[in-house]
PDB file of C-alpha atoms in Angstrom:
ATOM      1  CA  PRO A   1     125.761  61.474 -39.994  1.00 40.00           C
ATOM      2  CA  PRO A   2     127.535  64.710 -40.796  1.00 40.00           C
ATOM      3  CA  PRO A   3     125.347  67.699 -41.600  1.00 44.00           C
ATOM      4  CA  PHE A   4     125.160  68.644 -45.221  1.00 45.00           C
ATOM      5  CA  PHE A   5     125.129  72.167 -46.552  1.00 45.00           C
ATOM      6  CA  PHE A   6     122.600  73.715 -48.898  1.00 47.00           C
ATOM      7  CA  SER A   7     122.715  77.001 -50.727  1.00 48.00           C
ATOM      8  CA  SER A   8     120.513  78.577 -53.359  1.00 47.00           C
ATOM      9  CA  ARG A   9     120.815  81.407 -55.840  1.00 45.00           C
ATOM     10  CA  ARG A  10     119.024  83.646 -53.362  1.00 41.00           C
ATOM     11  CA  ARG A  11     121.882  83.068 -50.936  1.00 39.00           C
ATOM     12  CA  HIS A  12     119.726  81.104 -48.494  1.00 43.00           C
ATOM     13  CA  THR A  13     121.799  78.694 -46.490  1.00 46.00           C
ATOM     14  CA  ILE A  14     120.762  76.152 -43.946  1.00 46.00           C
ATOM     15  CA  TYR A  15     122.347  73.192 -42.302  1.00 45.00           C
ATOM     16  CA  TYR A  16     120.500  69.916 -42.030  1.00 46.00           C
ATOM     17  CA  SER A  17     121.741  69.550 -38.480  1.00 47.00           C
ATOM     18  CA  ASP A  18     120.202  72.917 -37.574  1.00 51.00           C
ATOM     19  CA  TRP A  19     116.822  71.841 -38.945  1.00 51.00           C
ATOM     20  CA  SER A  20     116.877  68.496 -37.161  1.00 47.00           C
ATOM     21  CA  ALA A  21     118.365  69.698 -33.879  1.00 48.00           C
ATOM     22  CA  ASP A  22     114.983  70.258 -32.254  1.00 43.00           C
ATOM     23  CA  ALA A  23     111.481  68.804 -32.612  1.00 38.00           C
ATOM     24  CA  CYS A  24     111.782  69.168 -36.384  1.00 47.00           C
ATOM     25  CA  SER A  25     113.529  65.828 -36.711  1.00 72.00           C
ATOM     26  CA  SER A  26     112.060  63.531 -39.349  1.00 78.00           C
ATOM     27  CA  GLU A  27     112.872  60.472 -37.262  1.00 80.00           C
ATOM     28  CA  LEU A  28     111.058  61.900 -34.257  1.00 81.00           C
ATOM     29  CA  ALA A  29     108.093  62.857 -36.419  1.00 83.00           C
ATOM     30  CA  ILE A  30     107.856  59.352 -37.872  1.00 87.00           C
ATOM     31  CA  ALA A  31     108.214  57.681 -34.466  1.00 86.00           C
ATOM     32  CA  ALA A  32     105.523  59.901 -32.955  1.00 87.00           C
ATOM     33  CA  GLN A  33     103.133  59.187 -35.806  1.00 90.00           C
ATOM     34  CA  LEU A  34     103.766  55.437 -35.685  1.00 91.00           C
ATOM     35  CA  ALA A  35     103.084  55.436 -31.949  1.00 91.00           C
ATOM     36  CA  THR A  36      99.695  57.065 -32.520  1.00 91.00           C
ATOM     37  CA  LEU A  37      98.488  55.386 -35.716  1.00 91.00           C
ATOM     38  CA  PRO A  38      94.697  55.361 -35.608  1.00 92.00           C
ATOM     39  CA  ALA A  39      92.549  52.376 -36.406  1.00 91.00           C
ATOM     40  CA  GLY A  40      90.667  52.573 -39.655  1.00 91.00           C
ATOM     41  CA  PRO A  41      91.295  52.551 -43.366  1.00 94.00           C
ATOM     42  CA  LEU A  42      94.855  52.373 -44.641  1.00 95.00           C
ATOM     43  CA  GLU A  43      94.443  55.740 -46.375  1.00 96.00           C
ATOM     44  CA  ARG A  44      93.690  57.410 -43.044  1.00 95.00           C
ATOM     45  CA  ARG A  45      96.651  55.682 -41.414  1.00 95.00           C
ATOM     46  CA  LEU A  46      98.973  56.777 -44.230  1.00 96.00           C
ATOM     47  CA  ALA A  47      97.724  60.372 -44.019  1.00 96.00           C
ATOM     48  CA  HIS A  48      98.319  60.255 -40.259  1.00 95.00           C
ATOM     49  CA  LEU A  49     101.854  58.947 -40.808  1.00 95.00           C
ATOM     50  CA  PHE A  50     102.639  61.771 -43.239  1.00 94.00           C
ATOM     51  CA  GLY A  51     100.918  64.229 -40.888  1.00 93.00           C
ATOM     52  CA  GLY A  52     104.029  64.411 -38.731  1.00 90.00           C
ATOM     53  CA  PHE A  53     105.826  66.087 -41.607  1.00 90.00           C
ATOM     54  CA  TYR A  54     103.017  68.595 -42.108  1.00 92.00           C
ATOM     55  CA  ARG A  55     103.227  69.474 -38.424  1.00 89.00           C
ATOM     56  CA  MET A  56     107.023  69.692 -38.528  1.00 87.00           C
ATOM     57  CA  TYR A  57     107.145  71.870 -41.643  1.00 88.00           C
ATOM     58  CA  GLY A  58     104.075  73.905 -40.677  1.00 88.00           C
ATOM     59  CA  ALA A  59     105.792  75.009 -37.458  1.00 86.00           C
ATOM     60  CA  ARG A  60     108.459  76.867 -39.465  1.00 85.00           C
ATOM     61  CA  PRO A  61     107.066  77.305 -42.994  1.00 87.00           C
ATOM     62  CA  GLU A  62     109.594  79.872 -44.198  1.00 86.00           C
ATOM     63  CA  LEU A  63     112.528  77.620 -43.347  1.00 84.00           C
ATOM     64  CA  ALA A  64     110.620  74.547 -44.542  1.00 86.00           C
ATOM     65  CA  ARG A  65     110.127  76.088 -47.988  1.00 87.00           C
ATOM     66  CA  ILE A  66     113.875  76.587 -48.380  1.00 83.00           C
ATOM     67  CA  TYR A  67     114.710  73.188 -46.892  1.00 81.00           C
ATOM     68  CA  VAL A  68     112.290  71.227 -49.101  1.00 83.00           C
ATOM     69  CA  GLN A  69     113.301  73.172 -52.210  1.00 82.00           C
ATOM     70  CA  GLN A  70     116.959  72.457 -51.578  1.00 79.00           C
ATOM     71  CA  LEU A  71     116.392  68.773 -50.775  1.00 79.00           C
ATOM     72  CA  LEU A  72     114.871  68.257 -54.196  1.00 80.00           C
ATOM     73  CA  ALA A  73     118.023  69.535 -55.920  1.00 80.00           C
ATOM     74  CA  VAL A  74     120.843  68.611 -53.546  1.00 78.00           C
ATOM     75  CA  PRO A  75     123.904  67.244 -55.398  1.00 80.00           C
ATOM     76  CA  ALA A  76     124.314  63.472 -55.223  1.00 80.00           C
ATOM     77  CA  GLU A  77     127.495  63.687 -53.159  1.00 82.00           C
ATOM     78  CA  GLN A  78     125.537  65.450 -50.399  1.00 77.00           C
ATOM     79  CA  SER A  79     122.280  63.508 -50.570  1.00 78.00           C
ATOM     80  CA  GLY A  80     123.287  60.284 -48.809  1.00 82.00           C
ATOM     81  CA  PRO A  81     121.597  60.894 -45.435  1.00 79.00           C
ATOM     82  CA  TYR A  82     118.415  62.188 -47.063  1.00 80.00           C
ATOM     83  CA  ASP A  83     118.333  59.358 -49.614  1.00 84.00           C
ATOM     84  CA  ARG A  84     118.772  56.694 -46.921  1.00 86.00           C
ATOM     85  CA  ALA A  85     116.054  58.237 -44.754  1.00 85.00           C
ATOM     86  CA  THR A  86     113.672  58.524 -47.705  1.00 88.00           C
ATOM     87  CA  GLU A  87     114.325  54.953 -48.836  1.00 92.00           C
ATOM     88  CA  GLY A  88     113.632  53.712 -45.312  1.00 91.00           C
ATOM     89  CA  PHE A  89     110.404  55.682 -45.102  1.00 93.00           C
ATOM     90  CA  VAL A  90     109.221  54.486 -48.525  1.00 95.00           C
ATOM     91  CA  ALA A  91     110.001  50.911 -47.414  1.00 96.00           C
ATOM     92  CA  LEU A  92     107.813  51.500 -44.332  1.00 95.00           C
ATOM     93  CA  VAL A  93     104.987  52.695 -46.588  1.00 96.00           C
ATOM     94  CA  ALA A  94     105.469  49.620 -48.826  1.00 96.00           C
ATOM     95  CA  SER A  95     105.221  47.402 -45.747  1.00 95.00           C
ATOM     96  CA  MET A  96     101.962  49.060 -44.721  1.00 95.00           C
ATOM     97  CA  LEU A  97     100.614  48.635 -48.266  1.00 96.00           C
ATOM     98  CA  ALA A  98     101.597  44.948 -48.238  1.00 95.00           C
ATOM     99  CA  THR A  99     100.007  44.128 -44.895  1.00 93.00           C
ATOM    100  CA  GLU A 100      96.996  46.436 -44.882  1.00 91.00           C
ATOM    101  CA  GLY A 101      96.257  47.411 -48.470  1.00 87.00           C
ATOM    102  CA  GLY A 102      94.207  44.467 -49.733  1.00 92.00           C
ATOM    103  CA  LEU A 103      95.884  45.082 -53.079  1.00 95.00           C
ATOM    104  CA  ARG A 104      95.837  42.833 -56.123  1.00 94.00           C
ATOM    105  CA  ALA A 105      98.811  40.453 -56.297  1.00 93.00           C
ATOM    106  CA  GLU A 106     100.262  42.025 -59.439  1.00 95.00           C
ATOM    107  CA  VAL A 107     100.658  45.475 -57.811  1.00 96.00           C
ATOM    108  CA  ASP A 108     104.326  46.478 -57.517  1.00 97.00           C
ATOM    109  CA  LEU A 109     104.470  47.645 -53.899  1.00 97.00           C
ATOM    110  CA  GLU A 110     107.795  49.430 -54.262  1.00 96.00           C
ATOM    111  CA  VAL A 111     106.522  51.526 -57.169  1.00 97.00           C
ATOM    112  CA  LEU A 112     103.208  52.160 -55.416  1.00 97.00           C
ATOM    113  CA  ALA A 113     104.955  53.261 -52.210  1.00 97.00           C
ATOM    114  CA  ALA A 114     107.048  55.689 -54.267  1.00 97.00           C
ATOM    115  CA  ALA A 115     103.835  56.995 -55.874  1.00 97.00           C
ATOM    116  CA  VAL A 116     102.284  57.490 -52.417  1.00 97.00           C
ATOM    117  CA  PHE A 117     105.393  59.426 -51.391  1.00 96.00           C
ATOM    118  CA  GLY A 118     105.186  61.452 -54.602  1.00 95.00           C
ATOM    119  CA  LEU A 119     101.578  62.433 -53.870  1.00 96.00           C
ATOM    120  CA  TYR A 120     102.687  63.579 -50.435  1.00 95.00           C
ATOM    121  CA  VAL A 121     105.490  65.698 -51.938  1.00 94.00           C
ATOM    122  CA  LEU A 122     103.035  67.365 -54.351  1.00 93.00           C
ATOM    123  CA  ASP A 123     100.566  68.060 -51.556  1.00 93.00           C
ATOM    124  CA  LEU A 124     103.326  69.299 -49.255  1.00 93.00           C
ATOM    125  CA  ALA A 125     104.469  71.781 -51.917  1.00 91.00           C
ATOM    126  CA  GLY A 126     100.949  73.184 -52.073  1.00 92.00           C
ATOM    127  CA  PHE A 127     100.708  73.247 -48.279  1.00 92.00           C
ATOM    128  CA  LEU A 128     103.941  75.232 -48.028  1.00 91.00           C
ATOM    129  CA  ARG A 129     102.840  77.692 -50.737  1.00 91.00           C
ATOM    130  CA  ARG A 130      99.365  78.248 -49.302  1.00 89.00           C
ATOM    131  CA  PRO A 131      99.248  77.086 -45.692  1.00 82.00           C
ATOM    132  CA  ILE A 132      95.892  75.632 -44.713  1.00 89.00           C
ATOM    133  CA  PRO A 133      94.897  74.026 -41.438  1.00 91.00           C
ATOM    134  CA  GLU A 134      96.658  70.712 -40.968  1.00 91.00           C
ATOM    135  CA  PRO A 135      93.403  68.687 -40.645  1.00 93.00           C
ATOM    136  CA  VAL A 136      92.214  70.059 -43.996  1.00 94.00           C
ATOM    137  CA  ALA A 137      95.545  69.256 -45.648  1.00 94.00           C
ATOM    138  CA  LEU A 138      95.558  65.713 -44.245  1.00 95.00           C
ATOM    139  CA  GLY A 139      91.939  65.144 -45.271  1.00 96.00           C
ATOM    140  CA  ALA A 140      92.835  66.102 -48.832  1.00 95.00           C
ATOM    141  CA  LEU A 141      95.876  63.827 -48.738  1.00 96.00           C
ATOM    142  CA  GLU A 142      93.771  60.924 -47.453  1.00 97.00           C
ATOM    143  CA  GLU A 143      91.316  61.472 -50.311  1.00 97.00           C
ATOM    144  CA  ARG A 144      94.154  61.398 -52.857  1.00 96.00           C
ATOM    145  CA  PHE A 145      95.468  58.171 -51.329  1.00 97.00           C
ATOM    146  CA  THR A 146      91.952  56.690 -51.594  1.00 96.00           C
ATOM    147  CA  ARG A 147      91.705  57.646 -55.255  1.00 96.00           C
ATOM    148  CA  LEU A 148      95.152  56.148 -55.942  1.00 96.00           C
ATOM    149  CA  LEU A 149      94.530  52.854 -54.133  1.00 96.00           C
ATOM    150  CA  ARG A 150      90.873  52.201 -55.039  1.00 95.00           C
ATOM    151  CA  PRO A 151      91.477  50.731 -58.512  1.00 95.00           C
ATOM    152  CA  LEU A 152      94.375  48.594 -57.227  1.00 95.00           C
ATOM    153  CA  ARG A 153      92.364  46.702 -54.642  1.00 93.00           C
ATOM    154  CA  GLY A 154      91.369  43.073 -55.075  1.00 84.00           C
ATOM    155  CA  ASP A 155      88.117  43.610 -53.154  1.00 72.00           C
ATOM    156  CA  GLY A 156      86.336  45.957 -55.520  1.00 61.00           C
ATOM    157  CA  GLY A 157      88.013  49.052 -54.129  1.00 54.00           C
ATOM    158  CA  ARG A 158      86.905  49.047 -50.499  1.00 56.00           C
ATOM    159  CA  PRO A 159      89.479  50.657 -48.156  1.00 53.00           C
ATOM    160  CA  GLY A 160      91.368  48.245 -45.928  1.00 50.00           C
ATOM    161  CA  GLU A 161      90.541  48.327 -42.218  1.00 50.00           C
ATOM    162  CA  THR A 162      92.890  47.499 -39.371  1.00 44.00           C
TER     163      THR A 162
END
């Protein structure tokens, strides 16, 4: 896909292709995390999956702050590649929730996957404002996922194991 251009009032400019030209590629981060998913509760596996983004953004936090800020406000005509990638990732999360979540039948997996992604975005914003060690950030994210999923489980709230 063609790179898309971002600019902000502070005259920061970056190109998506520049960000993704090296190990900071979202697709590479996702593939690496999928290849190393740990056994254990779904919440831990989800935190691990999102951990690739923390590693990617934590490697270049100054650029990541600008990139993430701009992604949230990119005009619709420029957001196609990001939107498609995000939709695919949220679908992956929904698939994990469906197969591993032990959730009640009435739970809307698409909405829940979007909520999981939203929690990640909130935590990522905090991580980029006040960098903390990645294991601490992922532990906090796992705990938030646990608190989100617990009341939606059909088994009394016990985390799913794989």
